[in-house]
Amino acid sequence: MVDSRSFLTLSAITTYPKEDGKPLYYVIGLSCQVITMIEIDPQICTACGACEVACSLYREEEVFTTMRSSIILHREERKNYYGVMLKREGEVLLGRPEGVEVMKEGESSDTGGGGKPILLREPCDNCTDAMCVRFCPTGCLKEV
Amino acid sequence: MELYTDLIAVVDLDAGEVEEVDIEEDFIEKNIGGACANNALLSQYPDSVILGTGVLTGTLFPGSALGVVTAKKNGTVCHSAFNWFSGPELKLSGFSFVVLKGKAENPVYLWLHDEIADIESTDLWGKNTWETTAYLREELGENRIQTLVIGEGGEKKSGAALLVNNYWGTDDRNGLAAVLGEKNVKAVAMRGMGEVEISEPEEFISAAEEVLTGLKSKIQKKGAPVEGLEAITQRFDACFNCPYACRNFVETGENEGVVIFERHLKDLMAHGLDVKKAAETLQTCYQLGVNPKYGKDPNALTTMGSQPAQPLEDKEGWYYTLGVCPILDQFGIDEEAAVRAITAGTGLEISADTLDDIVSRL
């Protein structure tokens, strides 16, 4: 369930040439980049959908909508079966009553038609101080 | 107009035509939204049924799930609330307000989506609310469609008629489902892919987050458990963007259950049913679209005579105007922050006193 990753990234090798064209020196840039990811605890989700609006607002900045979010609420209302799906680069994180599962692109799941819209969305860009987490009222979503 | 989608749909049921009217800034400045704006539209279009959203409905302001239906009943202007996800879906359909005037010759349903309002003839008359919602979602091809639907109670213009949102009862305390029945409107289906603009997003978010933090500090328990139903309560659900998950889903059979609106459950218990029997009966009440306030036999409730109008109580007018669920009032919403959210969201200079003055007209 925890999906935190840290990367030490070789970010740049820059060459400053002398007048004769030979290198004078090299600068090697190293940076430590912490990628924040979202953890889902579906057992405490109440299906309020705040995460959808919050994520959409982060992406669009000046409008409320549910259509831009990387996270989608899935609900089968008569059975009260619900959970959230988070689109990530190349995969979808499913948080549903059975637990949390990562589906790779191209894999099928039993989410039925409800899972299709997420494939059209932009993947989560691992923003920090994520709006979806800030406005999740139950703590179902966490940054890790 | 910020915090609203742009249009009012004026649906002429006699002619089968829809006029789209732009929402003017002046209209919002004078009426804010929700019940107050519905009142103004009812003055303009007498004998209509008005569906309206509050100024904060469908936003990141906590509890902003509320929509309001307004109509005259026995000469008295009455308001009833609907929530779950139907308030936000109505606004995001492109129509922040809908006026239903006249009467359709034959039963119809209204389909609101993508700034389009379609009046569709239907043979759904006689179907219960669950069948109707299932049909509309299948027919219109979207599981997230929200419906406001009448059952047998509304069709028979019962005084105990109850407007149903998808499968679950709304707080239709005034039997306005019967007014829809009089107009031959079986259902309103809504799906919102629109956008609601914000004048000053950072200020709005700051005010909304402040209110959310305050509410979270006061909501101590998980959900709203009902004594005697613990063993069959599957989960606690929340309406759109609400930190208080007060809607218990109670299992009544295999893969089946009912979302409890606590007041309705207590009404049935007051009529002498034990809590489990009350939950089962509530499911039938919602299928038939009848309000258990008036009795414990759902079938008898479909043909009840007219009942007295139930006025808004305490601070309800304020919540019905903002589009925020009044159930949150027990936790104390920061009203100053709410006014800041309205001002930041709309870009209008609206003070707490102005808001109170407008609400006092209800």
PDB file of N, CA, C and O in Angstrom, chain B residues 18 36-37 71 100 102 122 157 238 272:
ATOM      1  N   VAL B  18     -37.946  24.655 -24.218  1.00  0.00           N
ATOM      2  CA  VAL B  18     -37.059  25.131 -23.158  1.00  0.00           C
ATOM      3  C   VAL B  18     -36.419  26.438 -23.603  1.00  0.00           C
ATOM      4  O   VAL B  18     -35.854  26.526 -24.692  1.00  0.00           O
ATOM      5  N   CYS B  36     -33.584  31.475  -1.578  1.00  0.00           N
ATOM      6  CA  CYS B  36     -33.897  32.897  -1.839  1.00  0.00           C
ATOM      7  C   CYS B  36     -34.023  33.149  -3.338  1.00  0.00           C
ATOM      8  O   CYS B  36     -34.935  33.863  -3.780  1.00  0.00           O
ATOM      9  N   ALA B  37     -33.124  32.587  -4.117  1.00  0.00           N
ATOM     10  CA  ALA B  37     -33.199  32.769  -5.569  1.00  0.00           C
ATOM     11  C   ALA B  37     -34.419  32.042  -6.129  1.00  0.00           C
ATOM     12  O   ALA B  37     -35.096  32.549  -7.041  1.00  0.00           O
ATOM     13  N   ALA B  71     -41.924  25.379  -4.461  1.00  0.00           N
ATOM     14  CA  ALA B  71     -43.210  25.485  -5.173  1.00  0.00           C
ATOM     15  C   ALA B  71     -44.271  25.944  -4.177  1.00  0.00           C
ATOM     16  O   ALA B  71     -44.060  25.902  -2.960  1.00  0.00           O
ATOM     17  N   LEU B 100     -39.897  24.876 -13.903  1.00  0.00           N
ATOM     18  CA  LEU B 100     -40.830  23.966 -14.590  1.00  0.00           C
ATOM     19  C   LEU B 100     -42.208  24.607 -14.560  1.00  0.00           C
ATOM     20  O   LEU B 100     -42.843  24.673 -13.504  1.00  0.00           O
ATOM     21  N   GLY B 102     -46.210  25.232 -16.279  1.00  0.00           N
ATOM     22  CA  GLY B 102     -47.237  24.546 -17.060  1.00  0.00           C
ATOM     23  C   GLY B 102     -47.361  23.088 -16.673  1.00  0.00           C
ATOM     24  O   GLY B 102     -46.901  22.653 -15.611  1.00  0.00           O
ATOM     25  N   THR B 122     -42.242   9.659 -21.733  1.00  0.00           N
ATOM     26  CA  THR B 122     -41.840   8.412 -21.090  1.00  0.00           C
ATOM     27  C   THR B 122     -43.029   7.540 -20.716  1.00  0.00           C
ATOM     28  O   THR B 122     -44.124   8.050 -20.444  1.00  0.00           O
ATOM     29  N   LYS B 157     -50.571  12.234  -6.362  1.00  0.00           N
ATOM     30  CA  LYS B 157     -50.667  13.550  -5.706  1.00  0.00           C
ATOM     31  C   LYS B 157     -50.991  13.405  -4.210  1.00  0.00           C
ATOM     32  O   LYS B 157     -51.784  14.185  -3.636  1.00  0.00           O
ATOM     33  N   ALA B 238     -21.307   9.555   2.970  1.00  0.00           N
ATOM     34  CA  ALA B 238     -21.457  11.015   3.040  1.00  0.00           C
ATOM     35  C   ALA B 238     -22.045  11.523   1.737  1.00  0.00           C
ATOM     36  O   ALA B 238     -21.841  10.937   0.679  1.00  0.00           O
ATOM     37  N   GLY B 272     -44.321   3.088  16.035  1.00  0.00           N
ATOM     38  CA  GLY B 272     -44.367   1.819  16.757  1.00  0.00           C
ATOM     39  C   GLY B 272     -43.549   0.685  16.155  1.00  0.00           C
ATOM     40  O   GLY B 272     -43.589  -0.444  16.650  1.00  0.00           O
TER      41      GLY B 272
END
